[in-house]
Every structure is written in structure tokens, then in C-alpha cells.
Coordinates of C-alpha atoms (C1' of nucleotides) in Angstrom, one line a residue:
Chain W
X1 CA 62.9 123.3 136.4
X2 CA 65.2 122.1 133.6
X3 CA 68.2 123.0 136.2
X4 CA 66.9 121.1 138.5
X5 CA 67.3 117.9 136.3
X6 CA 70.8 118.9 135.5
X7 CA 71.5 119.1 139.2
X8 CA 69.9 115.8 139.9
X9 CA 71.9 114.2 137.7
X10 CA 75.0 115.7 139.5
X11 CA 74.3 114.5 142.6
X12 CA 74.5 111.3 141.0
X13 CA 77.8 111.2 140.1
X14 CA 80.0 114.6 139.6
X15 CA 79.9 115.9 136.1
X16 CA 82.4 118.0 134.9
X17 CA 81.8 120.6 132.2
X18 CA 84.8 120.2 129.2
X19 CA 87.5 122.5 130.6
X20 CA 87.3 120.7 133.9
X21 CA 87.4 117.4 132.5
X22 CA 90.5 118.8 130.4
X23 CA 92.8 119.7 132.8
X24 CA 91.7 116.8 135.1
X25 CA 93.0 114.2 132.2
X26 CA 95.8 116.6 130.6
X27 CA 93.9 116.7 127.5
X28 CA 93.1 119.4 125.3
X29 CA 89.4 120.5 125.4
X30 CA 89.7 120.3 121.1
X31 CA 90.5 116.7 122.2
X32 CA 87.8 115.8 123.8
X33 CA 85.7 117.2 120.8
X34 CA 87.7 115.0 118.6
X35 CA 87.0 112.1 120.0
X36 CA 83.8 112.7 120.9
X37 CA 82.7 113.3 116.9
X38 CA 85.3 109.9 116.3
X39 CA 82.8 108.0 118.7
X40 CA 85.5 107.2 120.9
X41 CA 84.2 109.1 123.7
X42 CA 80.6 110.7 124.0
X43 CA 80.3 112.6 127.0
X44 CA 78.1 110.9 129.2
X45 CA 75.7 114.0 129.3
X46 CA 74.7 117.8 128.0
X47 CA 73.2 120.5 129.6
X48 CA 70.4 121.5 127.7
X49 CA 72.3 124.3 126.3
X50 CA 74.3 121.6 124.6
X51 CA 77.8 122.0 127.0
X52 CA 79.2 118.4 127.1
X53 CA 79.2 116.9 130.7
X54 CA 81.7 114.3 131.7
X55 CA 81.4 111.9 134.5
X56 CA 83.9 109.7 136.3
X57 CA 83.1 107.1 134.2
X58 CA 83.9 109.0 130.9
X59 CA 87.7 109.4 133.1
X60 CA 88.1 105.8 133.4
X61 CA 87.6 105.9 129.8
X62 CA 89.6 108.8 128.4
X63 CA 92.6 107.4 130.7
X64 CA 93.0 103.8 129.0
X65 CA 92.2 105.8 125.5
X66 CA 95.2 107.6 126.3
X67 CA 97.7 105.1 127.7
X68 CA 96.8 103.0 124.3
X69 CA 97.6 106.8 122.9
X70 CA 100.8 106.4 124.4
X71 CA 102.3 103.0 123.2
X72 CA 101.2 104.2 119.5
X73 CA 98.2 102.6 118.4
X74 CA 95.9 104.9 116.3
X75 CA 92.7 106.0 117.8
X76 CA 90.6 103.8 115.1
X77 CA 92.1 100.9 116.4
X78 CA 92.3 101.8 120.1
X79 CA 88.3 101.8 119.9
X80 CA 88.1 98.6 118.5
X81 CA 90.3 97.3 121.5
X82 CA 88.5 99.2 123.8
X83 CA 85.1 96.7 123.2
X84 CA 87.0 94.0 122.1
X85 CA 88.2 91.1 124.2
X86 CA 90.8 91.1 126.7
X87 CA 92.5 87.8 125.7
X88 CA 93.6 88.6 122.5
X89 CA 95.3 92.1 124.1
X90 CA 98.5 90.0 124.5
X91 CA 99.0 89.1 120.3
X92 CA 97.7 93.0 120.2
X93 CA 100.5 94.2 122.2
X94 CA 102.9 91.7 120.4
X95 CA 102.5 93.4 117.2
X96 CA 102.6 96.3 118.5
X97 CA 105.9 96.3 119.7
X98 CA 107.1 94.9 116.4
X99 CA 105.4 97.7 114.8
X100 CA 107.7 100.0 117.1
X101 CA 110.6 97.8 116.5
X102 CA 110.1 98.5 113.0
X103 CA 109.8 102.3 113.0
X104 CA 112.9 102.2 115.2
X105 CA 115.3 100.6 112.4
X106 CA 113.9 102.9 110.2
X107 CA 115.1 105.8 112.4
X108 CA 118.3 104.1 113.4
X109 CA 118.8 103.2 109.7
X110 CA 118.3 107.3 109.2
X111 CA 120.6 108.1 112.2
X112 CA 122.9 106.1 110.5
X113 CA 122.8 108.0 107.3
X114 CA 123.1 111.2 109.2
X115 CA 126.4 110.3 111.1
X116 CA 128.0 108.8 107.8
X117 CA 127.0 112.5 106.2
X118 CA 128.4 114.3 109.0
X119 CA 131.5 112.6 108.7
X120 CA 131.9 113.3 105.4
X121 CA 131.3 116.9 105.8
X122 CA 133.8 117.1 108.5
X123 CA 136.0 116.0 106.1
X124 CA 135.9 117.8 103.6
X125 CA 135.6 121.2 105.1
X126 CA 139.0 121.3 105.7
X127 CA 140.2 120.4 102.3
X128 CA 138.1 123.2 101.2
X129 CA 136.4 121.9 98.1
X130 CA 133.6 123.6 96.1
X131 CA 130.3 123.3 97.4
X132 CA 128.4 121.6 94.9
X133 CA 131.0 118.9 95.4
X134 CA 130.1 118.7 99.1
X135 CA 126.7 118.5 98.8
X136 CA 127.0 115.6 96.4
X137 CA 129.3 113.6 98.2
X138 CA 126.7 114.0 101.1
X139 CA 124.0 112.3 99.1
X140 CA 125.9 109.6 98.0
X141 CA 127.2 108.8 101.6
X142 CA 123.0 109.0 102.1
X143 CA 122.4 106.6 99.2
X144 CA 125.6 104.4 99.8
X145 CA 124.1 103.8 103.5
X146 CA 120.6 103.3 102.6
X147 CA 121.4 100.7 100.4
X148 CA 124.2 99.2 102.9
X149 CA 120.6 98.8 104.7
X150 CA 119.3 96.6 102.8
X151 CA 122.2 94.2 101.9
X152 CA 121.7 93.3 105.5
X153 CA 119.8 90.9 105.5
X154 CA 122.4 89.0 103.2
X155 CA 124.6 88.7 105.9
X156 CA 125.3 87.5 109.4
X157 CA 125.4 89.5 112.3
X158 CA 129.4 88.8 113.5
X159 CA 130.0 89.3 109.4
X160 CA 128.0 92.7 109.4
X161 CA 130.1 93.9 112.3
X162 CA 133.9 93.0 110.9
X163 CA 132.1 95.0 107.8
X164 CA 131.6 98.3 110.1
X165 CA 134.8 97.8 111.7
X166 CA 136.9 97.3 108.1
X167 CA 134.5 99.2 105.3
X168 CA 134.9 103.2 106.0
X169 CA 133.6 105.9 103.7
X170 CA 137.0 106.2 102.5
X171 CA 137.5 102.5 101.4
X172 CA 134.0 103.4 99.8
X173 CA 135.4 106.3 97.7
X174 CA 138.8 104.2 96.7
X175 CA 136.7 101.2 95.8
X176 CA 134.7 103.1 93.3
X177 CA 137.1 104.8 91.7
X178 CA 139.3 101.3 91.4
X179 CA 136.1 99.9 90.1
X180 CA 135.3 102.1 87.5
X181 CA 138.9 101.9 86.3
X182 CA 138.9 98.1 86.0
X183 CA 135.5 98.4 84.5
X184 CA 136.5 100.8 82.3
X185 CA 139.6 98.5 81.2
X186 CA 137.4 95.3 81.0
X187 CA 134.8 97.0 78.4
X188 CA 138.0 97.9 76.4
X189 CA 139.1 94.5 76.7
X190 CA 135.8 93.2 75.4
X191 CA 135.8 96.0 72.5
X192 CA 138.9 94.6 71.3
X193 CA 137.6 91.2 71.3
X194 CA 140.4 89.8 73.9
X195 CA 140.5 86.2 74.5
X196 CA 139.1 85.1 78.3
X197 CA 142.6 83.2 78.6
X198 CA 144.8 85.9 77.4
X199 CA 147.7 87.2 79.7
X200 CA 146.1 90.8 80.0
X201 CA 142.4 89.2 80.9
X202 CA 143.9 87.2 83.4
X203 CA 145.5 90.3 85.2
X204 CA 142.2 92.1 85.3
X205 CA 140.0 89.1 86.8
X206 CA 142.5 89.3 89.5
X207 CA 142.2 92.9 90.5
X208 CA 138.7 91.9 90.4
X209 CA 139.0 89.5 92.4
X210 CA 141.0 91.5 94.4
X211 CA 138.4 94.3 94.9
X212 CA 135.8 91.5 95.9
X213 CA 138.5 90.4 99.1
X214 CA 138.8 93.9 100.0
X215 CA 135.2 94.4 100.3
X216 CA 134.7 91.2 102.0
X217 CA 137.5 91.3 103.8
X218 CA 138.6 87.5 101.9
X219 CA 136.0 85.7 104.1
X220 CA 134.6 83.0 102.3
X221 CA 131.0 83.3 104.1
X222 CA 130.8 87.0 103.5
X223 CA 131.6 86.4 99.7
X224 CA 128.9 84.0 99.5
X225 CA 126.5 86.4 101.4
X226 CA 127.5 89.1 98.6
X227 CA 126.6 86.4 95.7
X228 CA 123.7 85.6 97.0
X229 CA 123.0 89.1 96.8
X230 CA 123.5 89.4 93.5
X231 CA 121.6 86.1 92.9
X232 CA 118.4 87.7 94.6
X233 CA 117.8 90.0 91.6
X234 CA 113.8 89.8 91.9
X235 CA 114.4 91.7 95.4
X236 CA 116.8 94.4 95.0
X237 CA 115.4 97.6 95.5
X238 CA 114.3 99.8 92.5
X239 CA 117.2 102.4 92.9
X240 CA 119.6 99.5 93.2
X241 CA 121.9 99.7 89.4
X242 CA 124.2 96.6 89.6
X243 CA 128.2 98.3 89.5
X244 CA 129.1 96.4 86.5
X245 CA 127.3 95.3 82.9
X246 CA 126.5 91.7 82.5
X247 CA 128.9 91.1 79.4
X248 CA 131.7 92.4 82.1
X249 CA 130.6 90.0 84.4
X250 CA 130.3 87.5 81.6
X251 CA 134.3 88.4 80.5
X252 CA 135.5 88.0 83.7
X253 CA 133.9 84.8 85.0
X254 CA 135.1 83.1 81.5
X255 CA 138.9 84.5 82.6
X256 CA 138.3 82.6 85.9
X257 CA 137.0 79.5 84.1
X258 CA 139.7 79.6 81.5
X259 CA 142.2 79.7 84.3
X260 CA 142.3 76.5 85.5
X261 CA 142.5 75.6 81.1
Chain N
X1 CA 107.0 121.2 62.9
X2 CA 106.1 121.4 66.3
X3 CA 107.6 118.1 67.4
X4 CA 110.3 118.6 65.5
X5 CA 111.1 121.3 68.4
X6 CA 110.4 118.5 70.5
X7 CA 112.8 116.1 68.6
X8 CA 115.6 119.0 68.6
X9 CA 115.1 119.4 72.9
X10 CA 115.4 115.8 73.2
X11 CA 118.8 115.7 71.2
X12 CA 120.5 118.2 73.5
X13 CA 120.0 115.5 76.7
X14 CA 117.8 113.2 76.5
X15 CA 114.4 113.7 77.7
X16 CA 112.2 111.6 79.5
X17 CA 108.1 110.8 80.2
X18 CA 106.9 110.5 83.2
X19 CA 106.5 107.0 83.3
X20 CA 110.2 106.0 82.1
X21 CA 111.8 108.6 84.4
X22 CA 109.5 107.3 87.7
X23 CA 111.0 103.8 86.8
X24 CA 114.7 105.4 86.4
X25 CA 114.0 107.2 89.9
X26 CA 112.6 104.4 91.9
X27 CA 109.4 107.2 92.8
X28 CA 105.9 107.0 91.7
X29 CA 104.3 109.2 89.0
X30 CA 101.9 110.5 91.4
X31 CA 104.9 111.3 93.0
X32 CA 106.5 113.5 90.5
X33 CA 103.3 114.9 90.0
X34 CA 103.5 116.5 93.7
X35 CA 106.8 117.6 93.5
X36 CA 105.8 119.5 90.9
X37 CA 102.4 120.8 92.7
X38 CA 105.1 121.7 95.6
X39 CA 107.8 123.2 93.8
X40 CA 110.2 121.0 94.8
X41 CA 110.7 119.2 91.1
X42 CA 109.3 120.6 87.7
X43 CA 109.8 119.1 85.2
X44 CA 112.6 120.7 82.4
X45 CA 109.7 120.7 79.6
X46 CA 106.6 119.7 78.3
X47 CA 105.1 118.4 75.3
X48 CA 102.6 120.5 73.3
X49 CA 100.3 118.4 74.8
X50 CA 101.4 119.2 78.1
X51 CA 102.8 115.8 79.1
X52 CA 105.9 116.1 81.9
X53 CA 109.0 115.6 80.5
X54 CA 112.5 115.4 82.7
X55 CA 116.4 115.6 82.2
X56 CA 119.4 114.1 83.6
X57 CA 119.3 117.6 85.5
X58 CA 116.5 116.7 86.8
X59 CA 117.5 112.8 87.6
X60 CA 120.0 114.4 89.6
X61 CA 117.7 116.7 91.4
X62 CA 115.3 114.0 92.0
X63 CA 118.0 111.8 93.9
X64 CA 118.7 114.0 95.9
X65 CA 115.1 115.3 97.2
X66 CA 114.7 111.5 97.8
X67 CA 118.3 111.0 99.7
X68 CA 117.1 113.7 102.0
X69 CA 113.8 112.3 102.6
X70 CA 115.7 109.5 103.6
X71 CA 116.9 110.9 106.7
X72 CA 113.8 112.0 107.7
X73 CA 113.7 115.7 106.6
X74 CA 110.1 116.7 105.5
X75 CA 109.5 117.6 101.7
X76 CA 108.7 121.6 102.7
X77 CA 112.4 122.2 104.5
X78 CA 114.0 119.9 101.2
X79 CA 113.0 122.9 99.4
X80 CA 114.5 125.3 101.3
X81 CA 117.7 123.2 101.2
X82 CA 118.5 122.4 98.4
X83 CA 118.5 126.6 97.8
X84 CA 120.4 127.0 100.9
X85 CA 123.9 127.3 101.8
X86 CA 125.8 124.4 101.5
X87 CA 128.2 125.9 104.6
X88 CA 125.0 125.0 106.9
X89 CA 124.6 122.0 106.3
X90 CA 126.3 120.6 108.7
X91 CA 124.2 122.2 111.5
X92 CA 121.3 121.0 110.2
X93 CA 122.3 117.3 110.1
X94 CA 123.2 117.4 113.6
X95 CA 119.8 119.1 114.2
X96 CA 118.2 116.5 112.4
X97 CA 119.8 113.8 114.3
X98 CA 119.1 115.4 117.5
X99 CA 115.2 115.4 116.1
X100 CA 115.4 111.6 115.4
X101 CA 117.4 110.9 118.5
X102 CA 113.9 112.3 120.1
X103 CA 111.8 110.4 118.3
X104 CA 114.0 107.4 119.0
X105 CA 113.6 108.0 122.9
X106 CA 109.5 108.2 122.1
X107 CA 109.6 105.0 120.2
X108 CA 112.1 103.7 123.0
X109 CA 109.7 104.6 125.6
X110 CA 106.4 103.3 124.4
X111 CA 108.1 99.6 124.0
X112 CA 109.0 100.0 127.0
X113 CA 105.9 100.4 128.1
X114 CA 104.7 97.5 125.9
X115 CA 106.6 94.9 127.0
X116 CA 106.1 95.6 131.0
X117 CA 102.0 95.1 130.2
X118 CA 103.0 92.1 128.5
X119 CA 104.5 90.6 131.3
X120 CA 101.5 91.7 134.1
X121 CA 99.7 89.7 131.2
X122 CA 101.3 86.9 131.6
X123 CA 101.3 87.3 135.3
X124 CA 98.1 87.1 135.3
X125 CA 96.6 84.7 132.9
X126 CA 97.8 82.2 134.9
X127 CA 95.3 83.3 137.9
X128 CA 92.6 84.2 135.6
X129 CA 91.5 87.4 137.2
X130 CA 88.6 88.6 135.7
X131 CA 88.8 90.5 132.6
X132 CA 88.2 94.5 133.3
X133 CA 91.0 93.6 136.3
X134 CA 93.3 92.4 133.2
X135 CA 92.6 95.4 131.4
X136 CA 93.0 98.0 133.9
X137 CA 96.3 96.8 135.2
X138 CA 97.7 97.0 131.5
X139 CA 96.6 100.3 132.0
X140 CA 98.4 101.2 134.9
X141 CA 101.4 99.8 134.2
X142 CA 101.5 101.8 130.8
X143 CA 101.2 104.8 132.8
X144 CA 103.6 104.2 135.6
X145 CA 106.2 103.3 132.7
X146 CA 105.4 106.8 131.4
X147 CA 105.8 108.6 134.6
X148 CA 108.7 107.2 135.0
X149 CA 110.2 108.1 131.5
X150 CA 109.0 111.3 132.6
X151 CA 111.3 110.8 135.9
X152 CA 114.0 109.7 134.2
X153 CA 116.1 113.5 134.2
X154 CA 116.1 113.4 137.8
X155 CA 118.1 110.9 137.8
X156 CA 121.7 110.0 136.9
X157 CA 122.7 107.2 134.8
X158 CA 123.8 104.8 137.5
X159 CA 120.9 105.8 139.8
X160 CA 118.0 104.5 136.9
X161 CA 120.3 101.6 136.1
X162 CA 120.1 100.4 140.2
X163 CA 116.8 101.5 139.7
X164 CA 115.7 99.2 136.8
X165 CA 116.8 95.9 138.5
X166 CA 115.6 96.5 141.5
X167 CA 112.4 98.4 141.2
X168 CA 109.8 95.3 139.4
X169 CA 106.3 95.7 138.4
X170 CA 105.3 93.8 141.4
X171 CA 107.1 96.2 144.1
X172 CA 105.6 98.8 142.7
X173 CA 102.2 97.1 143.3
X174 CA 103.1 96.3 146.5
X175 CA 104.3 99.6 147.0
X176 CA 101.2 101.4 146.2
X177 CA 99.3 99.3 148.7
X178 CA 101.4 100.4 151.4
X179 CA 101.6 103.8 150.7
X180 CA 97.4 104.3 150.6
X181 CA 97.5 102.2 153.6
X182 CA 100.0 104.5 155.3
X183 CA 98.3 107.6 153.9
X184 CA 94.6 106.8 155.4
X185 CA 96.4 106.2 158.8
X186 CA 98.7 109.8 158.3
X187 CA 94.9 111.2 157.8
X188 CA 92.7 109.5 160.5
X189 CA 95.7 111.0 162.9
X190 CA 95.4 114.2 161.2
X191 CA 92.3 113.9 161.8
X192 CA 92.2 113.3 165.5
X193 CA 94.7 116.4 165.9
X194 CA 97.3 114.0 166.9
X195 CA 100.5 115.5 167.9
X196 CA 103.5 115.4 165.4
X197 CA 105.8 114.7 168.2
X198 CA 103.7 111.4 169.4
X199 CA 104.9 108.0 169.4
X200 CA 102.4 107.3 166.8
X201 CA 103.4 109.7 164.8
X202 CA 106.7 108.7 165.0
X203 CA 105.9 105.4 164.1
X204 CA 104.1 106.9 160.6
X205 CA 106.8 109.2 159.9
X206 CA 109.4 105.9 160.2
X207 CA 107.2 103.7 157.7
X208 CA 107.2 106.9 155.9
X209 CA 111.0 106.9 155.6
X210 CA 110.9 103.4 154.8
X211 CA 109.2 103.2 152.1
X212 CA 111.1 106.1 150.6
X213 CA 113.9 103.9 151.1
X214 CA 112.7 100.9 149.3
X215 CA 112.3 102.9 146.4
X216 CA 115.5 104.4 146.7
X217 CA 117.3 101.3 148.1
X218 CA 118.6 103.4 150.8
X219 CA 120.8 105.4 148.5
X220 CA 121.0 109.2 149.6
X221 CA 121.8 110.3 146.0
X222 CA 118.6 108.5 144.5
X223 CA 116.6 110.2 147.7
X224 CA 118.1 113.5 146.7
X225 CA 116.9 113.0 143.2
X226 CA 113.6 112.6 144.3
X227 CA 113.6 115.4 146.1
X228 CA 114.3 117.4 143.3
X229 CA 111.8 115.8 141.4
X230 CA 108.7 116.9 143.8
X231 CA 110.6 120.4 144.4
X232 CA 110.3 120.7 140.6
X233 CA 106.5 121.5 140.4
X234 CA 106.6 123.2 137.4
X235 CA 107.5 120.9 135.3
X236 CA 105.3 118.2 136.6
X237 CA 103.3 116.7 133.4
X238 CA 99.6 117.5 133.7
X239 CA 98.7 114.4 134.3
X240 CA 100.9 113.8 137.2
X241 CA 99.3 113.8 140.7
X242 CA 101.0 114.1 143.4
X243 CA 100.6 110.9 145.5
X244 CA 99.8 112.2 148.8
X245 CA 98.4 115.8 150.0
X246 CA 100.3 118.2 151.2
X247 CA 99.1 118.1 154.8
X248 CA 100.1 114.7 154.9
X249 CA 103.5 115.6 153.9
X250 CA 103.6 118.7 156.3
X251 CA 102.4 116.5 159.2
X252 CA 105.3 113.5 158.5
X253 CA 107.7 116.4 158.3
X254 CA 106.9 118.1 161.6
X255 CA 106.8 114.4 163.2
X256 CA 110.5 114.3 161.2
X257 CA 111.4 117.3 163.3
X258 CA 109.6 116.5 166.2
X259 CA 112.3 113.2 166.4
X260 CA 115.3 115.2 167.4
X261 CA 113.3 117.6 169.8
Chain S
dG1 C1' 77.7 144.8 130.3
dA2 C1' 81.9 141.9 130.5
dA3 C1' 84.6 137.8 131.4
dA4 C1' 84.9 133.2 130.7
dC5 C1' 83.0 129.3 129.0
dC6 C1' 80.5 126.5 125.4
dC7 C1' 79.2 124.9 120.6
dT8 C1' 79.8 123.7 115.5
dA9 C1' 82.1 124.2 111.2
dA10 C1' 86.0 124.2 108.6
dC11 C1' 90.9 124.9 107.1
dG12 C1' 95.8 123.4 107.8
dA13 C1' 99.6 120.3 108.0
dT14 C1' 102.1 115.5 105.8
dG15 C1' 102.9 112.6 101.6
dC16 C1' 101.3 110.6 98.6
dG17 C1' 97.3 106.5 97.1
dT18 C1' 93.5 106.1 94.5
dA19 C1' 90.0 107.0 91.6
dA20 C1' 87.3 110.1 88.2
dA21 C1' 86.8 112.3 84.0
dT22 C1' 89.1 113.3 79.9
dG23 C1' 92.8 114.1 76.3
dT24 C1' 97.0 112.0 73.3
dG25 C1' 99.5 109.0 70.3
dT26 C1' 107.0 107.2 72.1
Chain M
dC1 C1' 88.4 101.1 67.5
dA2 C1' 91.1 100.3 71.3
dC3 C1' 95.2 100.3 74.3
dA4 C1' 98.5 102.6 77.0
dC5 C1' 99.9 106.5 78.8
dA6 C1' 99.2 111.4 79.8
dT7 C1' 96.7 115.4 82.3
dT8 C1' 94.1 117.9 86.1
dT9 C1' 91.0 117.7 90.1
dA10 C1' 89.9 116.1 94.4
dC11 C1' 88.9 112.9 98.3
dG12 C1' 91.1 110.0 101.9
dC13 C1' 94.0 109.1 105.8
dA14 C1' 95.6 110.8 111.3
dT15 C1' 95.4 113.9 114.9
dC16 C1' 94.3 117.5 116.5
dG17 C1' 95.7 123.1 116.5
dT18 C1' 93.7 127.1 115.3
dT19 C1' 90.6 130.6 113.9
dA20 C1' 85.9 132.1 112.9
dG21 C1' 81.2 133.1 114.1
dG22 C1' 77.9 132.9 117.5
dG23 C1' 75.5 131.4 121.9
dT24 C1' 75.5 130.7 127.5
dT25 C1' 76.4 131.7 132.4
dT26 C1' 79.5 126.5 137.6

DNA sequence: GAAACCCTAACGATGCGTAAATGTGT
DNA sequence: CACACATTTACGCATCGTTAGGGTTT
């Protein structure tokens, strides 16, 4: 008697027990009891032994959940759009696909990384250096093009690619070793109290100078992208550590001032 | 006495709280706290009162857990890195990369998807078809941008770049028409025993052919491609379904034959 | 009786955010 | 006394995979 009812109902419509319904839609049958217990899709029956039962319509159903699946919205939100009106889907799909486009610098920003690492490796291996010293250098390619990342957004497109064609990890290494040494030099100059106008200070605000035209390649727009930069202190990331102290800074822009004196 | 030990520690490097050394590292103190938990960071001492306290060492450490997180390498295989080999290392960056190329062809994929329901959107707002019509074409055209990501290794370069400029959203509606039209013909004649070798099976097996063509433009490369693709079974995703039954295909292949007799 | 399904319940993995309850003292 | 910071413990999130234990029978 209680078959019968189950049969009835089949005749209706075709009702497939889970594994059926599985392989039909190229879901797991753990899936369908995952979104069955999220409310996202209740089986349109049960026998009365409790065996979920699936109809055609339940297909329909599980099909858009997982073509919404498939451009990356997260099953909480896919059942909001699934009873939620049609003439907002195309702002939902908008942000969306700035979601993506997000995600995707992210990983190209990573990609990046890796390629700048592997270069670095490459080149070292053959000079044979200790490993510790490898693995370093690695990182700090990592961190040097993370942060490169960021500072982006302080400059123009056509100046970002003269940047990648002129700035290699090797200009990177020489850079920071010429600025350490001319930082090194101005704190001296500071300890001893030189004048801004001296002979000596002059010289050293115009290897800095210098080392600012190497970076930006003595472009005039790409310097004030790098100012503004510095400027934008409220938005530098946390791990960002300005190269050089303030009373360096200080030193040298009084040597430039005192220039024109 | 006892902090006196603690005063005598801190002289040898200097030691910091959790608090300062989060700020120093740009991470989170909950974040310390499960790098710890994991294994990946302790901590180089602790108060008597059991607060955290870190090194320079451990600065050091730090920057590099979060370099590598960077580039996408989970928290469990850091671990096992940063007590590997340094020699490997460059194996596992290009395994990486290969892992976030993947995820980059996903990503690539699903906005792909995105923007092709965005433009059947904007198709069809302006004819204000009902809503479920709206919806279930997004649908479709999500999954037919998936099938054909799936398609993709079938073909060459050249063959999906001909393919993408001529092959629209609309000829594939269009397409899909014809071929269910052509299919329920191909099945009333196989249903009325019709000989392969008739002029009206000739006729099918021709439309047949043509409609092959239009989605290879003729090419005999692209055709061969698609050969391989329904030759490859095996691979097929679950969810694809072969378009027309195999006794449809047997019957416009013995008409094929049938020609030259 | 056995094969082949079904069910529910619950842990695992990923990387912390966010309390809660409680102790310390930079 | 109170403020700021510390600690441990544990739930939450997202999406199922994977047993485990125990019924049902397309």
C-alpha cells in the first residue's frame, strides 16, 4: 500500500533515487546532501524509508546552482540569487567579474614574484654561493616584488612598462648597496655637523640625485609619481620601512636648497 | 630576581611582546598566535608569566613564512620548506607557478563565462522576454562557455582563435535549433526504416555535413579536432552529453557511405 | 545471506577573525 | 581601582571528502 503511493508519485514525473540523480548532474551524492541540509536543494520527495527522491524539476535546479558554482559565487549567495529577481542579475554578474578580476592580479601579482625568484635562483646557482644566502636573496626578490605591487598605482601605465623594461633585479641589488653607502656617508655627514652648503654635502645630494634618475629613468612624471609616493604616507603598507631616515632626507633637501645660495 | 633573568635575555638581542613585534611584522597577534599552534613560528621565550616574546631571529623567520605565503604556498608545506633543501627550491617554484598558472586558467574561464551572460543580458533586455527565459539562457550560456573551456585541448592555437571570432553566442543558438530540428527528422526516418542510401537520406546526411562545417568554417583541421574530441569518450566531463544518439550518427554515416556507392 | 544503496553524524582541511573568560603589570 | 595587554579555548566561515555506524532493497 505505502509503495503504491511512491509509485504513483513516479508516474507523475520520474524520480530518481540520489545516485541516479548524481551521475545524471555530475555531482557527488555527498553533494547533494550538502545542499540539501544548506536549503539550497531539498529533494522534491522521500520514500518512506527516508531515501531522497529527485525529480526533473530538482535537475533544472541543481543545473543553474551549478553554473552559478562555476563563475565563483559562493553557495550562500547563489540561493539568494536563485529567488531573487532577474533584473538585478546584470550588476550581480558585474561584480562578479570584478571580484574575479581581482583574485586574478592577485595571482598574476604572485606569478610575478615567482618568476623574479626563479630568476634569481638561476643565477645564483652557478656562482655557487652558500645556501642560506640563496634562500634570502629569494625572499627579498618576493618582498621587493610585492611591494613593486603596490607602488603601482603611483604610476602610469606607459611609465610602469619603461620601469619593467629598465629596472632588473640586478639594478635592484646595485641600487641598494649604492644607497646604503650614500646613506651611510650622509649620517656621517650629519654626525659631524657639516654644513648643507658645504663642498662635500653638495657631492652627496648629487649621487642622490643621481640614484633617483636611475631609478626613474630621469623622467620627470615618473619622479613625481615616486614623490607622491612618499607623500602618501597614511597608505603605505605596514611592511613598507621608508630606505632612508628623515634627518637624511632633511640634510639632503637643505643641500638642494642651499644650492641655488 | 626572576626578571632580572628576563632583563639579562633581553640584553643579548632585544626581545619583543607580541604586540610590538605584530606591528614590526606587519601580521596580526592572532596571527603569531597560530604560527605558534602550527609550529611554524615559536616564539624564542616567554615571560614567567607566559607572555610570547620574539627575536630578531625570529623577525627574520617571520618574513619569510609571510614572503612565501605571498606566492601562494599554504602555511603546512612553509613548514616543511623552510627545513628543506635549499637545492629544491627551484623545482618547487616552478611547481608553484604551474599551480597558479591553473588557477589562473579557472579564474580565466569563469570570466569568461561571465561576460558572455552579460551580453545575452543585454540582448535581451531590450526584447523583454520574460524573466525565467532571462534566467535560463544565462544559464546556458555559462555552460556552453564551460564545455567549450573543456574543448579547448582539442584544438590548436590558431584553430580556437578562428574559432572565437567566428563562432557568437547567437550562432550557437541558431545552431542548436537546427541541429534538434535535423535530429527529429534523422529519427522519424529511422523510424520509417528509411534506407541510408535514399535521396532523403542523402539530403540529412548533407545538412549534417553542413552544419559541421559551420562550426568548423569548413576547415579540415578544426573538423579533425572534433573528431578527436567525440573519439575521446573517456575523457568526456560527466556532465557532457553527447548531442545526438548514436543511431543517429550510425544512420548519417551509412547514408555518408551510401554517397559513393 | 550478500551486494549495493540509503541515511545521519561528525571530523578534516585552510587561515585566521572574533569573542569569552581570565591573568599580569613594559 | 582601572587600563592595556597578555594568555588559552573555541566557534565561525566554505565546501564538500571521508569514514563510521546502522538501516533498506529500483
Amino acid at each position: 500500500l505505502i509503495e503504491g503511493v511512491a509509485v504513483g508519485a513516479a508516474i507523475a514525473s520520474k524520480l530518481y533515487q540520489a545516485h541516479e540523480f548524481a551521475r545524471l548532474s555530475g555531482v557527488t551524492v555527498r553533494t547533494l546532501h550538502h545542499y540539501d541540509r544548506l536549503g539550497l536543494l531539498k529533494p522534491s520527495g522521500r520514500t518512506p524509508a527516508g531515501y531522497r527522491l529527485y525529480s526533473q524539476r530538482d535537475l533544472l535546479r541543481l543545473e543553474q546552482i551549478v553554473a552559478l558554482k562555476l563563475i565563483g559565487f559562493p553557495l550562500k549567495q547563489i540561493r539568494e540569487l536563485l529567488q531573487s529577481d532577474v533584473s538585478q542579475m546584470s550588476a550581480t554578474l558585474r561584480r562578479q567579474r570584478e571580484t574575479l578580476a581581482e583574485k586574478r592580479r592577485q595571482l598574476d601579482a604572485a606569478m610575478n614574484a615567482i618568476e623574479n625568484a626563479e630568476r634569481v635562483v638561476q643565477d645564483i646557482n652557478d656562482g655557487s654561493e652558500p645556501d642560506w644566502d640563496v634562500f634570502r636573496k629569494i625572499i627579498e626578490v618576493i618582498e621587493m616584488t610585492n611591494n613593486m605591487e603596490w607602488a603601482k598605482k603611483y604610476y602610469t601605465e606607459e611609465q610602469l612598462a619603461a620601469l619593467r623594461a629598465r629596472w632588473s633585479p640586478e639594478l635592484q641589488a646595485k641600487a641598494e648597496q649604492d644607497w646604503a653607502q650614500l646613506l651611510r656617508e650622509v649620517a656621517e655627514a650629519i654626525g659631524r655637523s657639516e654644513s648643507p652648503a658645504s663642498a662635500h654635502a653638495q657631492s652627496l645630494a648629487e649621487r642622490w640625485q643621481k640614484l633617483i634618475d636611475g631609478f626613474t629613468g630621469g623622467d620627470a612624471a615618473t619622479y613625481q609619481g615616486l614623490k607622491n609616493l612618499y607623500a602618501d604616507e597614511a597608505n603605505w603598507p605596514r611592511d613598507f620601512k621608508q630606505p632612508f631616515s628623515n634627518e637624511a632626507c632633511a640634510f639632503i633637501a637643505q643641500a638642494k636648497a642651499a644650492k641655488g645660495v
